[in-house]
Short mmCIF file of C-alpha atoms and ligand atoms in Angstrom, two decimals:
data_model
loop_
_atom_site.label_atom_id
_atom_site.label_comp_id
_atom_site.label_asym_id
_atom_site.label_seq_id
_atom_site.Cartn_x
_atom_site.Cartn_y
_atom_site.Cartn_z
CA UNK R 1 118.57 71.98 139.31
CA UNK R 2 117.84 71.01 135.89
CA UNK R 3 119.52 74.23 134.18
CA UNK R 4 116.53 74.23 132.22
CA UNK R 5 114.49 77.73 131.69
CA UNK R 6 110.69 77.80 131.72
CA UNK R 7 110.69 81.70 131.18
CA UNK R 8 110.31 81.65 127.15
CA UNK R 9 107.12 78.59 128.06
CA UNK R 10 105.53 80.92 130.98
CA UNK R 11 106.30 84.08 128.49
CA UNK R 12 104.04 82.75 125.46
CA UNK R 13 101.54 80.91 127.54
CA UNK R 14 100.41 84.03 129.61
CA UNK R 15 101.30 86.24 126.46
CA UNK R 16 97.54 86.65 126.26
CA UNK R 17 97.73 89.06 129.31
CA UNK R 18 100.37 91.44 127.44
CA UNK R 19 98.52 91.04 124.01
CA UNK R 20 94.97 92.17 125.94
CA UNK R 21 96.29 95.03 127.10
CA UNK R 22 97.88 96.46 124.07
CA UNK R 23 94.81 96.06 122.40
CA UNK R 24 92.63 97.31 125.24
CA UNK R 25 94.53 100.25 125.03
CA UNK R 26 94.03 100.56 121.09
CA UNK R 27 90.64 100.30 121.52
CA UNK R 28 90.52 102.71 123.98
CA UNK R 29 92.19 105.05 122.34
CA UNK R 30 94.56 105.91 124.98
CA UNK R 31 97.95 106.81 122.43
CA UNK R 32 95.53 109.10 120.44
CA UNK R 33 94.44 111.08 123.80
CA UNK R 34 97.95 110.77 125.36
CA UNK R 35 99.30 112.45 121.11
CA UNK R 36 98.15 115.52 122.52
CA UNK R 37 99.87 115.72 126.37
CA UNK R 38 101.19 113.59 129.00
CA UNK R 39 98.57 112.46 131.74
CA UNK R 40 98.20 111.79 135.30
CA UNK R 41 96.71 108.24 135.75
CA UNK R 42 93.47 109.71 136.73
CA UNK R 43 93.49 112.08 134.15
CA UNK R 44 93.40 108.64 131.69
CA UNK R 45 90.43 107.19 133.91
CA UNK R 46 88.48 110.07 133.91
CA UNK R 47 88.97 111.08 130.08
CA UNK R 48 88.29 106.97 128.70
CA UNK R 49 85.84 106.58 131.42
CA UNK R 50 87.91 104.22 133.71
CA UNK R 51 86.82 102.92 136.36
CA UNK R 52 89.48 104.35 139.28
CA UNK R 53 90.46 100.48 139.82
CA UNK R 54 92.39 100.47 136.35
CA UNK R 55 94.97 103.27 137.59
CA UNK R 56 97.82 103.26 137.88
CA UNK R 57 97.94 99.20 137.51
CA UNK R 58 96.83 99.44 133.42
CA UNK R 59 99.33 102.28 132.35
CA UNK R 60 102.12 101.07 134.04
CA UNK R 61 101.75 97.87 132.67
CA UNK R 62 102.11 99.44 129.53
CA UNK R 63 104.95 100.99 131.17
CA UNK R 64 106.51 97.76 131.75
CA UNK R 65 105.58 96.10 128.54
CA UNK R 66 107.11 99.87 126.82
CA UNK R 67 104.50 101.04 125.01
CA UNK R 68 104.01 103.90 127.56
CA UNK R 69 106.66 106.17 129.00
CA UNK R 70 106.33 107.46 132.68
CA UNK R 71 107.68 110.76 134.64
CA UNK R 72 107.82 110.48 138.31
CA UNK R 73 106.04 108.27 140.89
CA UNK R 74 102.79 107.83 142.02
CA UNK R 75 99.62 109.81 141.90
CA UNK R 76 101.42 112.80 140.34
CA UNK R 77 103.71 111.16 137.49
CA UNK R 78 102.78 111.32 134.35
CA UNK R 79 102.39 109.20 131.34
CA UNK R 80 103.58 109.86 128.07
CA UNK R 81 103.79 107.52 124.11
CA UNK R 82 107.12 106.16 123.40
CA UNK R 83 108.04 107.51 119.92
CA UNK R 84 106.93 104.49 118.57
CA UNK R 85 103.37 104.05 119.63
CA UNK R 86 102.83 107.91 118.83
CA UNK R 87 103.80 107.34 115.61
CA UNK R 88 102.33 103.82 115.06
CA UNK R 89 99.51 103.90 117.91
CA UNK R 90 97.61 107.23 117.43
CA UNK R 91 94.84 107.33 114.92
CA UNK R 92 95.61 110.86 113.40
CA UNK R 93 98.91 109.70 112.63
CA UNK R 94 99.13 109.09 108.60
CA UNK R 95 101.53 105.73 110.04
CA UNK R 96 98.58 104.53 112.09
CA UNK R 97 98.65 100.91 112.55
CA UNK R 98 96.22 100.54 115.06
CA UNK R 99 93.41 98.90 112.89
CA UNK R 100 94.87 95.46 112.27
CA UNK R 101 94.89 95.51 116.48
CA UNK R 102 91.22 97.03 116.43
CA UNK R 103 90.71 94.13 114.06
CA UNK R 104 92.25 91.74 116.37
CA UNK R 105 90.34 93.41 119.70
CA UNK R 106 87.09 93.46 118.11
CA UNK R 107 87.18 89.97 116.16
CA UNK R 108 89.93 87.45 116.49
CA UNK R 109 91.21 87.62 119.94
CA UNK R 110 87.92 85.88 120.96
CA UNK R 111 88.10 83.47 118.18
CA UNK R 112 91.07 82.21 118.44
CA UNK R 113 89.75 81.01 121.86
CA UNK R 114 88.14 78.64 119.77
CA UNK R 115 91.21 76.87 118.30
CA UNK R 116 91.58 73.48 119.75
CA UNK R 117 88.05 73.43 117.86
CA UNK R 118 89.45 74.44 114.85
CA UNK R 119 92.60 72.08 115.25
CA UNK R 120 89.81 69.17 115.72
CA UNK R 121 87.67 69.75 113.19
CA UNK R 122 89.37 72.21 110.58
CA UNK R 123 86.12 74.25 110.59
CA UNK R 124 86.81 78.17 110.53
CA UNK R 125 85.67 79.15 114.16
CA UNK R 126 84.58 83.11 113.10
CA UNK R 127 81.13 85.01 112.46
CA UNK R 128 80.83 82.30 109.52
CA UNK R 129 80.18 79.65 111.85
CA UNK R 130 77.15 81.00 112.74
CA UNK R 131 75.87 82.71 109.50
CA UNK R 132 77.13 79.82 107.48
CA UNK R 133 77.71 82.34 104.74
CA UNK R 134 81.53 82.84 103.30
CA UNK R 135 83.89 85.12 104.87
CA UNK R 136 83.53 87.98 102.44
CA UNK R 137 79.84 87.94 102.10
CA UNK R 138 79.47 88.44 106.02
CA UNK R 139 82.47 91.07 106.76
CA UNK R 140 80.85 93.08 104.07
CA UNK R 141 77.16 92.50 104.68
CA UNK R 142 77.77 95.73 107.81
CA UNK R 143 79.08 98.66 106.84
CA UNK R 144 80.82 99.44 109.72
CA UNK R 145 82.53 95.87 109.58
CA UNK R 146 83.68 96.54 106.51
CA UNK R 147 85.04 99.72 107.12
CA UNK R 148 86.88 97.34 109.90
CA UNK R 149 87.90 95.07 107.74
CA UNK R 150 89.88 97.75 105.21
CA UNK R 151 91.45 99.82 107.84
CA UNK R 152 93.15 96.19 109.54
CA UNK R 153 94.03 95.54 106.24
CA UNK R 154 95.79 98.59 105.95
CA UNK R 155 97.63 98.47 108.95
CA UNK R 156 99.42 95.19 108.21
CA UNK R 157 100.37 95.83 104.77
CA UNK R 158 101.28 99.59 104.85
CA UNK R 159 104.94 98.87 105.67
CA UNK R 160 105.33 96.27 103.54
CA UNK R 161 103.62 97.96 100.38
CA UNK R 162 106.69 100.82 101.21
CA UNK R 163 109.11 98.42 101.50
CA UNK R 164 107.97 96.54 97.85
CA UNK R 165 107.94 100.05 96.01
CA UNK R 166 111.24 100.21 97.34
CA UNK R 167 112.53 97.17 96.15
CA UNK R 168 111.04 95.49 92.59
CA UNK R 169 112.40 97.22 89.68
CA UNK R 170 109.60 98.88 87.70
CA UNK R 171 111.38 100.79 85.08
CA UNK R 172 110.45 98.14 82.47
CA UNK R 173 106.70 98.14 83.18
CA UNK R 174 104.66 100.82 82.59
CA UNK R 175 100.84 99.44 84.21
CA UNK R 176 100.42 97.44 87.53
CA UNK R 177 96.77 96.10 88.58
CA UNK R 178 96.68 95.18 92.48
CA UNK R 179 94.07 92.44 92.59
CA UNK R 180 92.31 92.66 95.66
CA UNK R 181 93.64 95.93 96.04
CA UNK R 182 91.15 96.91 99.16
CA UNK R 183 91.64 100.45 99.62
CA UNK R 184 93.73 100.97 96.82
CA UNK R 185 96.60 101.17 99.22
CA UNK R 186 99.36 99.49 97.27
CA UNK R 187 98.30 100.74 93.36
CA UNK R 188 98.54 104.17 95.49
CA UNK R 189 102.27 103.51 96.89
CA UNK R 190 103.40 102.07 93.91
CA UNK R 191 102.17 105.23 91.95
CA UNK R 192 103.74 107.91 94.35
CA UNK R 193 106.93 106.27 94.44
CA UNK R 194 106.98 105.49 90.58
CA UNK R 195 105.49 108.42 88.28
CA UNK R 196 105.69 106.52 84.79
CA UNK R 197 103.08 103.35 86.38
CA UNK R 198 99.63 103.65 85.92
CA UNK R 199 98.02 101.33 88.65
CA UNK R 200 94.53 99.96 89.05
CA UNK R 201 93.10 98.68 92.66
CA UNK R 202 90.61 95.77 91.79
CA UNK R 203 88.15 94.57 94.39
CA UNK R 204 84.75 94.08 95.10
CA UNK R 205 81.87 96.35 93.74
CA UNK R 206 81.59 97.22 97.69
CA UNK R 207 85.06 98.12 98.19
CA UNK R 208 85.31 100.49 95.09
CA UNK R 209 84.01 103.41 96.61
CA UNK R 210 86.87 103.30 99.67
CA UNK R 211 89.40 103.01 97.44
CA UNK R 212 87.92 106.01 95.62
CA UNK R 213 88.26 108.03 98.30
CA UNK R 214 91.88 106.77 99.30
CA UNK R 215 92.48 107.43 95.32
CA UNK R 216 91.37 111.15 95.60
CA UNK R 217 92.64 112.13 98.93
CA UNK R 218 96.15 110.61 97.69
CA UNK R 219 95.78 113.30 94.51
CA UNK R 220 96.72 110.31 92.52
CA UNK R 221 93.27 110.25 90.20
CA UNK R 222 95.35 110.88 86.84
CA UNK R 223 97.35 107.22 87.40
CA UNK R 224 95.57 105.34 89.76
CA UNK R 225 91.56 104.03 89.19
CA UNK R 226 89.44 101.40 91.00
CA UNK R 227 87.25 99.07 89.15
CA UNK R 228 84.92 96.35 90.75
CA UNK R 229 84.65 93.01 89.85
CA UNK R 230 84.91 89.41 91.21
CA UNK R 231 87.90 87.40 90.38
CA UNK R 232 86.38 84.53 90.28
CA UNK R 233 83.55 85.42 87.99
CA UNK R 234 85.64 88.41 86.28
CA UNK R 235 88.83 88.02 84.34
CA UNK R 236 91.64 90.40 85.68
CA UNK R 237 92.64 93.91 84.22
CA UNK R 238 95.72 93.29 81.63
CA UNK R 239 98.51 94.52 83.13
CA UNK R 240 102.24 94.19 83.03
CA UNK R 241 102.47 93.99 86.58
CA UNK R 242 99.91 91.72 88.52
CA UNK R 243 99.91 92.12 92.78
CA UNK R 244 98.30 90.05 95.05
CA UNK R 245 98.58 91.23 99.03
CA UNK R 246 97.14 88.28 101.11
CA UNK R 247 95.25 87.06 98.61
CA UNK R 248 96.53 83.89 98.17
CA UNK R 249 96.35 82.87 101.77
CA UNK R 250 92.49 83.42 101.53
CA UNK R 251 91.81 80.27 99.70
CA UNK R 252 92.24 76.53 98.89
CA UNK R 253 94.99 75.06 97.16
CA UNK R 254 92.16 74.42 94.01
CA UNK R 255 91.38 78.35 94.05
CA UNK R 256 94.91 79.39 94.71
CA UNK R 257 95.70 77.89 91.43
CA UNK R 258 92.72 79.00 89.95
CA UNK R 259 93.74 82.60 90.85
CA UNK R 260 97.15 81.98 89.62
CA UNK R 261 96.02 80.81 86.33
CA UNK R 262 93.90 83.98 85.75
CA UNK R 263 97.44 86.29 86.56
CA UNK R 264 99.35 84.56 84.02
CA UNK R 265 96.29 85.01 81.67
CA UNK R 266 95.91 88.82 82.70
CA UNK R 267 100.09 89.00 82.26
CA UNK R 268 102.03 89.74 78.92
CA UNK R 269 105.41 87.82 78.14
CA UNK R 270 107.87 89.14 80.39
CA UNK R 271 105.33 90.06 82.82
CA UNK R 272 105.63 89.32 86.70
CA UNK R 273 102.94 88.12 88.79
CA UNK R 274 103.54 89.56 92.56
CA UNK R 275 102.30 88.10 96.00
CA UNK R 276 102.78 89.86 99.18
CA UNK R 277 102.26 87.42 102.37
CA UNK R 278 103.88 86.36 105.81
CA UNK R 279 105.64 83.31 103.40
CA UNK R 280 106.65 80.82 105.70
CA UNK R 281 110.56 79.32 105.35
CA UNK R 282 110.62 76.68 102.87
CA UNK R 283 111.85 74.51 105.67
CA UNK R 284 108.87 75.73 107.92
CA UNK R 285 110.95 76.27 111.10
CA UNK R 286 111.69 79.75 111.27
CA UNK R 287 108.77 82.40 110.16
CA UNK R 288 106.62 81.77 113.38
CA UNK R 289 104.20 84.37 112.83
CA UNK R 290 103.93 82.84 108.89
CA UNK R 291 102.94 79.68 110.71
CA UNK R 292 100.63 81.27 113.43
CA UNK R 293 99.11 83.43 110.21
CA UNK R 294 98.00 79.97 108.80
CA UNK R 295 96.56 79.26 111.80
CA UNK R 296 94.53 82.70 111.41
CA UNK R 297 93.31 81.27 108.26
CA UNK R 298 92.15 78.24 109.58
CA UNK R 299 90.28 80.26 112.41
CA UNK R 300 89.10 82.50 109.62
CA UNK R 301 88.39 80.42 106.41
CA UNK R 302 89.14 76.68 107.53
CA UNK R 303 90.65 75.16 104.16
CA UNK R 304 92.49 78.17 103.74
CA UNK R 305 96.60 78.50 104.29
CA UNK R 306 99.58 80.18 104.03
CA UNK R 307 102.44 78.74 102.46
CA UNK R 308 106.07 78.75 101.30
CA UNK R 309 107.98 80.88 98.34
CA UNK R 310 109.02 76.96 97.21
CA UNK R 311 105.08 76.04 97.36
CA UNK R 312 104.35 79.43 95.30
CA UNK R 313 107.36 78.59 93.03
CA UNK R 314 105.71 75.19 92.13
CA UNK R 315 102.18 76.02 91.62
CA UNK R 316 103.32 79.21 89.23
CA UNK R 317 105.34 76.47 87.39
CA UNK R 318 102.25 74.60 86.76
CA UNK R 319 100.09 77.72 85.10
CA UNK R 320 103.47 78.18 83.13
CA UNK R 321 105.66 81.10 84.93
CA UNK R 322 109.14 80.95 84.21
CA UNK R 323 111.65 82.21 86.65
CA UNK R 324 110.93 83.41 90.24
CA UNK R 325 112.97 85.29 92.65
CA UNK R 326 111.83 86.40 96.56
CA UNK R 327 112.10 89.78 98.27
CA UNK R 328 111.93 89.79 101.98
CA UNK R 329 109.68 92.75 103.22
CA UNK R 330 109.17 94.35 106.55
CA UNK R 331 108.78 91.75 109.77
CA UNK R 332 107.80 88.03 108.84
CA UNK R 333 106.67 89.31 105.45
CA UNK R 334 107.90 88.94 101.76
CA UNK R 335 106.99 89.14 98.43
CA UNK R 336 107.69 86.41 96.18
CA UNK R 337 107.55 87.38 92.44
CA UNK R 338 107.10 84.87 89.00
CA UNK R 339 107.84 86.19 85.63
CA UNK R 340 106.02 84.94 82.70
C1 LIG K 1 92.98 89.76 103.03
S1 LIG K 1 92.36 91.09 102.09
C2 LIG K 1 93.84 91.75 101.40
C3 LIG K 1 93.78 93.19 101.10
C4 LIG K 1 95.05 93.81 100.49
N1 LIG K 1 95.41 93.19 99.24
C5 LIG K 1 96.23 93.76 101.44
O1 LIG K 1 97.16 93.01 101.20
O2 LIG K 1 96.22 94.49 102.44
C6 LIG K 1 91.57 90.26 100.75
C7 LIG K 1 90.92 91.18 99.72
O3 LIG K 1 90.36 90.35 98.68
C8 LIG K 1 89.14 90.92 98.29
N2 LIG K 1 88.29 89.89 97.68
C9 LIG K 1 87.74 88.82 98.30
N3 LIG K 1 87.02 88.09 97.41
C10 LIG K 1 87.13 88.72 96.23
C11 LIG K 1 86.61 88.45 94.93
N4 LIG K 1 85.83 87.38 94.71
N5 LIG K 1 86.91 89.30 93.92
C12 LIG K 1 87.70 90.40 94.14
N6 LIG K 1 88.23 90.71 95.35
C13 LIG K 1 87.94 89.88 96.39
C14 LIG K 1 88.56 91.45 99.58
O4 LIG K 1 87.53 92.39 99.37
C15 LIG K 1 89.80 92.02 100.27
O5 LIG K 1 89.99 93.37 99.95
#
């Protein structure tokens, strides 16, 4: 006997079949159905139109994996959410999560398939490999995709946009512009939490219109607007605060500085230029799903990566930021801030 344990090598290699599942169920709505009451297994194949050979074997996976709670045995017990995936899982929950996993059920599960491609020839292995358009242009050309594309977006930074009203000190700014703002998500979480800001969500001409909507349902009109515009045509909104969420990441290291450049411009002395990303450990060893996220970006964009709060550090000394400091987030993310 070696002494040696193949569990954590057996546990990631088949981690596709737990990782399916989850997102079969997301997809399937089965936490939003089971928000209401607890159900038999046939109850859940009759109301997502199952057919009877994915009961009980599919719940009680979820069971097993504990996203699912059971009562009883067999054909009579009944499933139930854990408190977590009720509160994360079910899509009339205002702490939905779910559409980062619809994102990852619908799109990138099936493209990552493609990644010793990708690893070969450093060619993004999405829709754009087909439509040989960029990334943006073809999420956004469908409606519907779009729509997609904002609510995953939302579900992987909601926590963290919490967390970084939380944490950054604000009481010596009074304006924030989130570039790339989506659905105006962050300017919106920075406002509630801090009445003096007034925040602006810049994105796309497309994208406006959702973040409108976020804007007004959030009762937040009087602080927080929207504008359109294209950073790379545009010059950003002045502002004494400048975010980025996973915008960074996106790009190039030309058009990451680029990008960088036109905060420093948009920034007053004094001013602090914001990113919020999965920043791998300066000694790249640690923040696995930083690392696997760069990965995503070479699936999704090909030249594109995620990087380090040292990397960040060194490129914002180059545009002419002067000190920097890093705030670790919720998970495998952080936000790493440089003042000008
Ligand atoms: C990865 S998403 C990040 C969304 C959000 N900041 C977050 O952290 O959840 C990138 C965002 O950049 C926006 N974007 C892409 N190209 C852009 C451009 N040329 N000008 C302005 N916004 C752009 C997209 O519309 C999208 O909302």
């Amino acid at each position: 006997m070696s002494g040696l344990d193949p569990s954590p090598i057996m546990q990631v290699g088949m981690g596709f079949f737990a990782s399916k599942t989850l997102l079969s169920a997301v997809e399937l709505g089965l936490f939003t159905k089971l928000a209401s009451q607890p159900l038999t297994g046939q109850d859940i194949a009759a109301a997502l139109q199952l057919s009877p050979r994915a009961v009980p074997d599919f719940p009680d996976a979820l069971v097993a994996l504990k996203f699912l709670e059971r009562d009883g045995d067999g054909p009579e017990a009944r499933y139930a959410n854990t408190p977590e995936s009720g509160f994360f899982l079910d899509r009339d929950s205002p702490a939905y999560i779910g559409g980062i996993l619809e994102m990852a059920n619908a799109r990138l599960y099936r493209f990552w398939g493609d990644l010793t491609e990708a690893l070969r020839t450093g060619k993004a292995q999405n829709e754009t490999k087909v439509s040989g358009e960029p990334l943006f242009a073809t999420l956004y050309a469908d409606q519907a995709r779009l729509e997609q594309f904002m609510n995953a977006m939302s579900g992987i930074s909601a926590g963290n946009f919490k967390a970084f009203a939380g944490a950054f000190d604000f009481s010596k700014y009074s304006t924030l512009c989130d570039v790339g703002g989506a659905t105006g998500l962050l300017a919106c979480t920075v406002a509630a939490a801090h009445p003096h800001l007034r925040c602006t969500s810049f994105d796309l001409p497309k994208v406006v219109p959702i973040a409108m909507r976020r804007i007004e349902q959030t009762g937040l009109t009087d602080r927080v607007t929207a504008v359109g515009g294209d950073f790379f045509t545009d010059s950003l909104p002045q502002a004494d605060v400048i975010t980025m969420g996973m915008i960074l990441h996106d790009w190039n290291l030309a058009t990451k500085k680029a990008l960088i450049r036109k905060a420093y411009d948009a920034l007053p002395p004094g001013g602090a230029f914001v990113v919020i990303e999965t920043l791998i450990d300066d000694a790249r060893r640690e923040n696995a799903f930083g690392l696997l996220m760069s990965l995503n970006m070479l699936i999704e964009c090909g030249d594109a990566f995620d990087y380090t709060a040292a990397d960040f550090a060194g490129w914002c000394r180059e545009a002419g930021f002067r000190a920097f400091e890093t705030v670790r987030l919720t998970g495998p993310s952080s936000a790493a801030i440089a003042y000008k």
